[in-house]
CSV table of C-alpha atoms in Angstrom, one decimal:
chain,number,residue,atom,x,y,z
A,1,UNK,CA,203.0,281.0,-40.3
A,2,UNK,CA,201.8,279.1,-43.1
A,3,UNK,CA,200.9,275.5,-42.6
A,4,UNK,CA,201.3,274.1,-46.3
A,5,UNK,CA,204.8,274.3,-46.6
A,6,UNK,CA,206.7,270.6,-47.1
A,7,UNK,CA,207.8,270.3,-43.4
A,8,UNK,CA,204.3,270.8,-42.2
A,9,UNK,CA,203.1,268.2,-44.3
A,10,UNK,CA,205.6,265.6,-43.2
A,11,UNK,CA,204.9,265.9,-39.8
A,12,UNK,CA,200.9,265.4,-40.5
A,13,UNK,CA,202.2,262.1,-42.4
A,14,UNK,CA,204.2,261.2,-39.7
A,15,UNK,CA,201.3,261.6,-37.4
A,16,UNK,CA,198.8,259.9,-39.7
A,17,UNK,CA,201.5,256.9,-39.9
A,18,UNK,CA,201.3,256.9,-35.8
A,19,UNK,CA,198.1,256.8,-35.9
A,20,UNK,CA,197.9,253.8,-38.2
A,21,UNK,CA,200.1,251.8,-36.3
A,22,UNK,CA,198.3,252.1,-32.8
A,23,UNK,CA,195.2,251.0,-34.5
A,24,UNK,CA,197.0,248.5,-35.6
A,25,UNK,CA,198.3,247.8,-32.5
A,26,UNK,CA,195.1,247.8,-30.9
A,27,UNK,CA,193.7,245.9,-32.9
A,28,UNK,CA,196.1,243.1,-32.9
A,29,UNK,CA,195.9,243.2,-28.6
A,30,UNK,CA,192.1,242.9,-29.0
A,31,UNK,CA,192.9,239.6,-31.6
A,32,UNK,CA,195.2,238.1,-28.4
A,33,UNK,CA,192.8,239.0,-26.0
A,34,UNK,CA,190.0,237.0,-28.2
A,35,UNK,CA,192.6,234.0,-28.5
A,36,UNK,CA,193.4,234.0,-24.7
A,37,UNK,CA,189.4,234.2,-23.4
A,38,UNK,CA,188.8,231.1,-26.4
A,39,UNK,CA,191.8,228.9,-24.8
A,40,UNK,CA,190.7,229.2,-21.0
A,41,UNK,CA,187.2,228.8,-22.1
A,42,UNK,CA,187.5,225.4,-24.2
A,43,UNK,CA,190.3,224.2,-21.1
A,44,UNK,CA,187.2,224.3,-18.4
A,45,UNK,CA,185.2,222.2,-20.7
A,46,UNK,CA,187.3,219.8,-20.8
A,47,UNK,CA,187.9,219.9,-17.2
A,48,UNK,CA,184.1,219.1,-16.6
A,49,UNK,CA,184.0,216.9,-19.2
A,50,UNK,CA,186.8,214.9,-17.5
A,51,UNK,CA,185.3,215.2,-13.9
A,52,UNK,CA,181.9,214.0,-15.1
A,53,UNK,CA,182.9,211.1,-16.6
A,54,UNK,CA,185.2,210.4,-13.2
A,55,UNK,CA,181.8,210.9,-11.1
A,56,UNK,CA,180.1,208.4,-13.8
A,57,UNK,CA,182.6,205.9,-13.0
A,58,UNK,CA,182.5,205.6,-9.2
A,59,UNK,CA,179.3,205.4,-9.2
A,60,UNK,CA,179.2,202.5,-11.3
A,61,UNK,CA,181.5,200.5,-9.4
A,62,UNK,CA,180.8,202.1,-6.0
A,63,UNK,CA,179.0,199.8,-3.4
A,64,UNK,CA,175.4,200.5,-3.2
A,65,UNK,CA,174.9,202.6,0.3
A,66,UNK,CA,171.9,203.8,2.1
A,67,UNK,CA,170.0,206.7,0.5
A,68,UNK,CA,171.5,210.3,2.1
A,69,UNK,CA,170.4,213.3,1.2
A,70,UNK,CA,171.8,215.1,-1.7
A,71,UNK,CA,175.2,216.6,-1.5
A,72,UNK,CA,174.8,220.8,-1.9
A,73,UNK,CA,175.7,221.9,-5.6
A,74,UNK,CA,179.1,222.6,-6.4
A,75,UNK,CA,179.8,226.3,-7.6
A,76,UNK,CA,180.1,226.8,-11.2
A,77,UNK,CA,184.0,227.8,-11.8
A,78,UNK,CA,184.7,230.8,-11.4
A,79,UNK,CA,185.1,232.6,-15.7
A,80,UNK,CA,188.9,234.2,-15.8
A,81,UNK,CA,188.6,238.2,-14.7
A,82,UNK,CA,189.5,241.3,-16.7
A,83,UNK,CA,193.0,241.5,-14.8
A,84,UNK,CA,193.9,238.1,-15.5
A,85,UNK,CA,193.1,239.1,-19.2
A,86,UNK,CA,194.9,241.7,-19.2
A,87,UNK,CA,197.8,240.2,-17.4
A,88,UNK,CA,197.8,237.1,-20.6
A,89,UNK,CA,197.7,239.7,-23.5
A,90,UNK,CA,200.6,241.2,-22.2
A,91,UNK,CA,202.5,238.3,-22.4
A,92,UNK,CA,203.7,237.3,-25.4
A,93,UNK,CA,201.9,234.5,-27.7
A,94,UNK,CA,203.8,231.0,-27.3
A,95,UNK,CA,204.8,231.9,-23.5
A,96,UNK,CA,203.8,229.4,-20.8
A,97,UNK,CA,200.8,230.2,-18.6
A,98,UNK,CA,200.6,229.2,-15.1
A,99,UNK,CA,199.2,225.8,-14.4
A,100,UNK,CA,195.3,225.8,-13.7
A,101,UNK,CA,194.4,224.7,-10.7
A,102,UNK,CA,194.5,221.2,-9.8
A,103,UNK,CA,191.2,218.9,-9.7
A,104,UNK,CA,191.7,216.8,-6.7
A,105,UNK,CA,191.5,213.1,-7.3
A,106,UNK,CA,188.2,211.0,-6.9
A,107,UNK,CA,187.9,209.1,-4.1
A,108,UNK,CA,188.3,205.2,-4.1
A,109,UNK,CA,185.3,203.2,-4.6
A,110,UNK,CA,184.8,201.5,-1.0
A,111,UNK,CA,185.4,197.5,-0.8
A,112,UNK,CA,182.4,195.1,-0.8
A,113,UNK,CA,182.4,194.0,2.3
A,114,UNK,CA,182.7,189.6,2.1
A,115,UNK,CA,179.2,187.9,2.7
A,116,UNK,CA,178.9,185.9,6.2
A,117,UNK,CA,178.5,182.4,5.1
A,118,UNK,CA,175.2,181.2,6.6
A,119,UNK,CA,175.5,179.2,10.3
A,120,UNK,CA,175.6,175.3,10.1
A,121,UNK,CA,173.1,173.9,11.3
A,122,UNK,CA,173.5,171.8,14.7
A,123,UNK,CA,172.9,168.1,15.0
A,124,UNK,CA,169.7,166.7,16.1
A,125,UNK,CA,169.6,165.6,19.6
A,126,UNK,CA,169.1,162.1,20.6
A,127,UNK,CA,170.9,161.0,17.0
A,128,UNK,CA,171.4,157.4,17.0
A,129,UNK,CA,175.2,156.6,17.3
A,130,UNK,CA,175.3,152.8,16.4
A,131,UNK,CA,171.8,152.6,13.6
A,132,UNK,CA,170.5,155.4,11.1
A,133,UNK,CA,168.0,157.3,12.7
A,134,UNK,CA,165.8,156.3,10.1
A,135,UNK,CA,165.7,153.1,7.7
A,136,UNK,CA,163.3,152.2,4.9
A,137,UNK,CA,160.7,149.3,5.6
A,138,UNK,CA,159.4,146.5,3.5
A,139,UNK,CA,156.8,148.4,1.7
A,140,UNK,CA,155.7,145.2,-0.6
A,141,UNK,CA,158.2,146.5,-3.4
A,142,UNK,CA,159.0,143.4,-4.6
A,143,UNK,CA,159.2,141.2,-7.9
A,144,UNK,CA,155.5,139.5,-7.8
A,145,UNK,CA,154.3,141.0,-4.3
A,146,UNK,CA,150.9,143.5,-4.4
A,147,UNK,CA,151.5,146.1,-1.8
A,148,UNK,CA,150.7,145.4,1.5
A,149,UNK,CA,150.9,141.6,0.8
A,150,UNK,CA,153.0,139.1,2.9
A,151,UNK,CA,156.3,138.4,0.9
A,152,UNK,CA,157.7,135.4,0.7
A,153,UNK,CA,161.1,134.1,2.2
A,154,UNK,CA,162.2,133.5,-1.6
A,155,UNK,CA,160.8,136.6,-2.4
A,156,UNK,CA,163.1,138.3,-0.9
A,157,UNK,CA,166.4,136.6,-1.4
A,158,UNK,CA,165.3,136.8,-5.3
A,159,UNK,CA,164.8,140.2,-4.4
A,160,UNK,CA,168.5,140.7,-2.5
A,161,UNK,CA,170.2,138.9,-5.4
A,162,UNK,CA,173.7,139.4,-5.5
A,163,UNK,CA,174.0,142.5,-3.2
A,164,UNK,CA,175.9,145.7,-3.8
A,165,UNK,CA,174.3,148.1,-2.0
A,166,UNK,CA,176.8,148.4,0.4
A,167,UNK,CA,180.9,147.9,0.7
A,168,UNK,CA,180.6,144.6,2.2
A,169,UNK,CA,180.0,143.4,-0.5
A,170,UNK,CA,183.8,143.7,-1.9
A,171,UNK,CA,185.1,141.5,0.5
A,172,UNK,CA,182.4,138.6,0.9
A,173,UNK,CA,182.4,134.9,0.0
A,174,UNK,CA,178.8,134.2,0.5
A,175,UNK,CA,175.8,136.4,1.4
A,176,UNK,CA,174.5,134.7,4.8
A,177,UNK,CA,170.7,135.4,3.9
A,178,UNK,CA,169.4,133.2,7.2
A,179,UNK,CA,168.4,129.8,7.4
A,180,UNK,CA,165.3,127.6,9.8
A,181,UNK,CA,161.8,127.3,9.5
A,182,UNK,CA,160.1,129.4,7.2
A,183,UNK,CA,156.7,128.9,9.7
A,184,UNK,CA,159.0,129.8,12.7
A,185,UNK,CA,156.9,131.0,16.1
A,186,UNK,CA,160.9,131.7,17.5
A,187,UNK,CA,163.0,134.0,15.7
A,188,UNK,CA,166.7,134.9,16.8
A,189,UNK,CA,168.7,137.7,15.3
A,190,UNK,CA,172.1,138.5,15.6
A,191,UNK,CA,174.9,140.9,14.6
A,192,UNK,CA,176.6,139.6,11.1
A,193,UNK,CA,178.3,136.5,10.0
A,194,UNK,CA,181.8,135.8,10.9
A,195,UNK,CA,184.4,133.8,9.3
A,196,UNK,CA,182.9,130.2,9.3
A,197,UNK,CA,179.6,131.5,8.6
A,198,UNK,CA,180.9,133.7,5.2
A,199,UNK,CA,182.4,130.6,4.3
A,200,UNK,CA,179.7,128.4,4.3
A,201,UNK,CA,176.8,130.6,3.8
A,202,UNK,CA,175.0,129.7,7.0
A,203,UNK,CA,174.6,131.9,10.1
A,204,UNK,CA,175.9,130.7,13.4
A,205,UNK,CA,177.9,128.1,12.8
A,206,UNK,CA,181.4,128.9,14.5
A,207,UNK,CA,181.9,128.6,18.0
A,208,UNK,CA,179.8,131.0,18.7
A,209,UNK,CA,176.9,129.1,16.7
A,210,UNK,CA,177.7,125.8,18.6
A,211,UNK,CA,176.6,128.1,22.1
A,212,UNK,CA,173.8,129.2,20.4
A,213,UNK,CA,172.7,125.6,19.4
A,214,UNK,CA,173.1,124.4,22.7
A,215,UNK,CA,170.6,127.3,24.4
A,216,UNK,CA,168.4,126.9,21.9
A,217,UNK,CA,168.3,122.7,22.8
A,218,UNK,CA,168.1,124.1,26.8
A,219,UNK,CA,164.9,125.8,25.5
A,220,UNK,CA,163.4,122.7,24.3
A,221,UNK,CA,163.5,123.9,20.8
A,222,UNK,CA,165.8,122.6,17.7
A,223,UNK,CA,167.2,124.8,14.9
A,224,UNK,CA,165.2,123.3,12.9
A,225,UNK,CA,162.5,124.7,14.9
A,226,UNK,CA,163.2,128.2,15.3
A,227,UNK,CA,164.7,130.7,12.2
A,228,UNK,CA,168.4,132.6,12.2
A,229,UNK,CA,168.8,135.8,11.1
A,230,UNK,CA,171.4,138.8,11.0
A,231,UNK,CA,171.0,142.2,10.8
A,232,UNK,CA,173.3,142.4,8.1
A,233,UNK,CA,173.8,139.7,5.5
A,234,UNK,CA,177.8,140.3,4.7
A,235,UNK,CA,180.6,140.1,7.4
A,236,UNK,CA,182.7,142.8,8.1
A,237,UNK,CA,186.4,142.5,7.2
A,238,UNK,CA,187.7,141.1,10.9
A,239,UNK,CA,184.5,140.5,12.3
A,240,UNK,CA,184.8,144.6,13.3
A,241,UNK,CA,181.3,146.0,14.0
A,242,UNK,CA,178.7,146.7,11.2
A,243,UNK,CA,179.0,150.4,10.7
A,244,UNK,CA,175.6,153.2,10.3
A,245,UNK,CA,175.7,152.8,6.5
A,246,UNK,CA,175.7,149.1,6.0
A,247,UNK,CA,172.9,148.9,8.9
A,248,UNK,CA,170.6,151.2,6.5
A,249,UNK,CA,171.4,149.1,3.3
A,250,UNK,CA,170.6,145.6,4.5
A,251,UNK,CA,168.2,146.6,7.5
A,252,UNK,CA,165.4,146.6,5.0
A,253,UNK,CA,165.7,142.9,4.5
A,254,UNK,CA,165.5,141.6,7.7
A,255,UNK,CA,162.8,144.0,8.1
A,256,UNK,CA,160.9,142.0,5.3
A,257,UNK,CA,162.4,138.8,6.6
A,258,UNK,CA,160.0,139.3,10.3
A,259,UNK,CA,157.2,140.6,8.2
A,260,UNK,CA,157.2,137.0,5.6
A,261,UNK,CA,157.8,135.0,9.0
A,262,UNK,CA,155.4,137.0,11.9
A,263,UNK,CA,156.8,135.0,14.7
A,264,UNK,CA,155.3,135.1,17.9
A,265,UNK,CA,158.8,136.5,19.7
A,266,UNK,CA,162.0,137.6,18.5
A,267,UNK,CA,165.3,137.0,20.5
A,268,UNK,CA,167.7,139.8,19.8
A,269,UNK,CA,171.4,138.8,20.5
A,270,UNK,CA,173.3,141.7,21.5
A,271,UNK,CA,173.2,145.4,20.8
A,272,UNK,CA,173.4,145.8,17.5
A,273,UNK,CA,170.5,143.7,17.0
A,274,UNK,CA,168.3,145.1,19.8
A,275,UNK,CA,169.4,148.9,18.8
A,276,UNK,CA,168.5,148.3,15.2
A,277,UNK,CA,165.0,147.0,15.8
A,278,UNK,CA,164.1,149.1,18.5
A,279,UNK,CA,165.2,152.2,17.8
A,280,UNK,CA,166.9,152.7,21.1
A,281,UNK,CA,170.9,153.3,22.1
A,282,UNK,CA,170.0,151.8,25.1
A,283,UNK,CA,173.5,150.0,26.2
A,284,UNK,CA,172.3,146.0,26.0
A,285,UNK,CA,173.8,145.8,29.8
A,286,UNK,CA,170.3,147.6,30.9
A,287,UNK,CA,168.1,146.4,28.2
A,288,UNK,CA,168.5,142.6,28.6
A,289,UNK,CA,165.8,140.7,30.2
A,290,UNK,CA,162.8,143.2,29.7
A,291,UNK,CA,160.1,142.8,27.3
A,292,UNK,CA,159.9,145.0,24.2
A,293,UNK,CA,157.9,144.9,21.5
A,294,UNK,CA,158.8,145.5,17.6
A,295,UNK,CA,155.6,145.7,14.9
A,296,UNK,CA,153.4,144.1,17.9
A,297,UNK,CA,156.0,141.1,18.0
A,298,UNK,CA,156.8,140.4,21.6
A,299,UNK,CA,161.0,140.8,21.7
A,300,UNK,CA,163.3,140.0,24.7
A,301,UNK,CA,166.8,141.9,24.5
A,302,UNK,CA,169.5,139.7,25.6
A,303,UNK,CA,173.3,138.8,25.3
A,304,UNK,CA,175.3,137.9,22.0
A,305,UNK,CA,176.6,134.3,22.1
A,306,UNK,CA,180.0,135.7,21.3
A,307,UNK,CA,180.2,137.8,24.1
A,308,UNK,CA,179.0,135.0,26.4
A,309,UNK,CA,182.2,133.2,24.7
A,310,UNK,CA,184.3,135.9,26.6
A,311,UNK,CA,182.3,136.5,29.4
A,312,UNK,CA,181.2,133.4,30.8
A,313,UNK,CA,179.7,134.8,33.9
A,314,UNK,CA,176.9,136.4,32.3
A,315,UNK,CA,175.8,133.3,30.6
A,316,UNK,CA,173.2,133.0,33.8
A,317,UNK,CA,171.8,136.5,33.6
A,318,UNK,CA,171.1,135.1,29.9
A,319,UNK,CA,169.9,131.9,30.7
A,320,UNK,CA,167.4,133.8,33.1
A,321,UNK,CA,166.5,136.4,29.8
A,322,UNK,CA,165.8,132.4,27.6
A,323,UNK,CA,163.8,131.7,30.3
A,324,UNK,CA,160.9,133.8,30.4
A,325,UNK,CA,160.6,133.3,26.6
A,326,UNK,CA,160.3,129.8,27.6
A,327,UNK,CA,157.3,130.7,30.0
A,328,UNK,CA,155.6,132.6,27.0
A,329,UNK,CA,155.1,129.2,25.0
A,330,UNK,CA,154.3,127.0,28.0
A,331,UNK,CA,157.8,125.8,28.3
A,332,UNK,CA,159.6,124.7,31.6
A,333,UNK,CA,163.4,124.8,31.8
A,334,UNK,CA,165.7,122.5,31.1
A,335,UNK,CA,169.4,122.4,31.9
A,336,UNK,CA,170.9,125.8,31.5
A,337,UNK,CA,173.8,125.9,28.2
């Protein structure tokens, strides 16, 4: 048989031409494969790209927690295998490939929890209810007057002026500053002026003044004898009590008042004017008629004339307080007011 005749050499070119095209062929499966492997590959990246910068975040604007130990490593994903390979160059180019599997969503940063605001702080027992617990004293501060010096009565109503260091002011007529001897051994202080005394600038001088006028004459004293003073200088719109705050602003003028006048006693009429100098909440009803002392000055607690005015029945438990000051300057009683 002889191989070189035309047919023979056809069917080598036909073989030759198979040949060629499943090189071709292969070689074209090996360029998918190539393409395939590249597109998975550069998809993972950008998967741990993306879960990085997710990581980065929470823990940014997580809540700082106690130190833990570290959390194990994660595995390293897993690189696509030979099958699946082969399974994607068999498909052709441009057909959809399964979806990757699904990174599961980062966990919500937890809530600050909201700061406790700090406890109040409770009251100080034994707070004084009617006076400040604490008031300023003359301390020589004023116009003309050396520290530690004895002020002067004119001193201090310079000094005073025309008060606004409390509300009081903005519904005064006059500024009762006290009136008397300025040499006084016998010093009486009251509450605040009322109506008559706002009007005329004078304390005691309603009907409550015209009782006090008469137990000072059943002393054996006069007014001009003795000195009148009130704990503050302003009334109170409808003679309503003197409150804490208007105690603490005029408080230091009485204060210097005693301290320019040293008497030898001090008669404080009522509660407000006993509380104030003392220091004490001590109702007046059990004060009255026992001996203090304020700044070494002998003081005897006793009714206010106005509440005498209202209660005339207690005007002998008063009398009786007048009394023993009487005793302390060598005085014997007279007729009782």
């Amino acid at each position: 048989m002889n191989d070189d005749t035309p047919d023979s050499a056809q069917e080598l070119a036909d073989v030759l031409q198979d040949v060629r095209r499943h090189l071709l062929w292969q070689e074209e499966t090996a360029g998918r494969a190539l393409l395939v492997d590249a597109k998975v590959a550069a998809e993972l990246q950008q998967q741990r790209a993306a879960a990085s910068s997710v990581r980065t975040m929470i823990a940014r604007t997580k809540a700082p927690e106690p130190a833990a130990a570290p959390p194990p490593p994660r595995p390293p994903a897993e690189s696509p295998t030979r099958d699946a390979l082969h399974a994607a160059m068999k498909q052709p180019l441009g057909a959809p490939r399964p979806p990757a599997a699904a990174t599961p969503p980062p966990a919500a940063p937890r809530p600050l929890a909201p700061e406790a605001p700090a406890p109040r702080a409770a009251p100080a027992a034994g707070m004084l209810l009617d006076v400040p617990q604490s008031a300023p004293r003359y301390n020589g501060a004023l116009p003309g007057v050396v520290e530690g010096e004895r002020p002067t009565l004119d001193q201090i109503r310079r000094e005073l002026g025309d008060c606004r260091r409390c509300k009081l002011c903005t519904g005064r007529k006059n500024i009762v500053f006290g009136s008397g001897n300025p040499r006084a051994e016998l010093v009486f202080v009251g509450e605040g002026p009322g109506e008559n005394e706002d009007l005329q600038g004078v304390p005691f001088v309603g009907a409550a003044g015209d009782l006090l006028t008469k137990m000072i004459g059943a002393m054996g004293f006069t007014r001009n004898d003795v000195y009148i003073a009130n704990v503050v200088k302003c009334r109170p719109p409808g003679n309503r009590n003197p409150e804490p705050d208007e105690i603490a602003a005029c408080e230091p003028f009485l204060r210097s008042q005693l301290l320019a006048l040293q008497p030898k006693v001090i008669v404080a009429l009522g509660k407000f004017a006993a509380q104030t100098l003392l220091r004490d909440t001590t109702p007046i009803t059990r004060m009255r008629g026992q001996w203090r002392q304020y700044e070494g000055i002998q003081l005897m607690p006793t009714f206010h004339p106005a509440y005498l005015l209202r209660n005339s029945a207690e005007k002998r438990k008063a009398w009786e307080d007048l009394q023993q000051v009487m005793k302390l300057f060598g005085k014997h009683p007279g007729s009782s007011a």
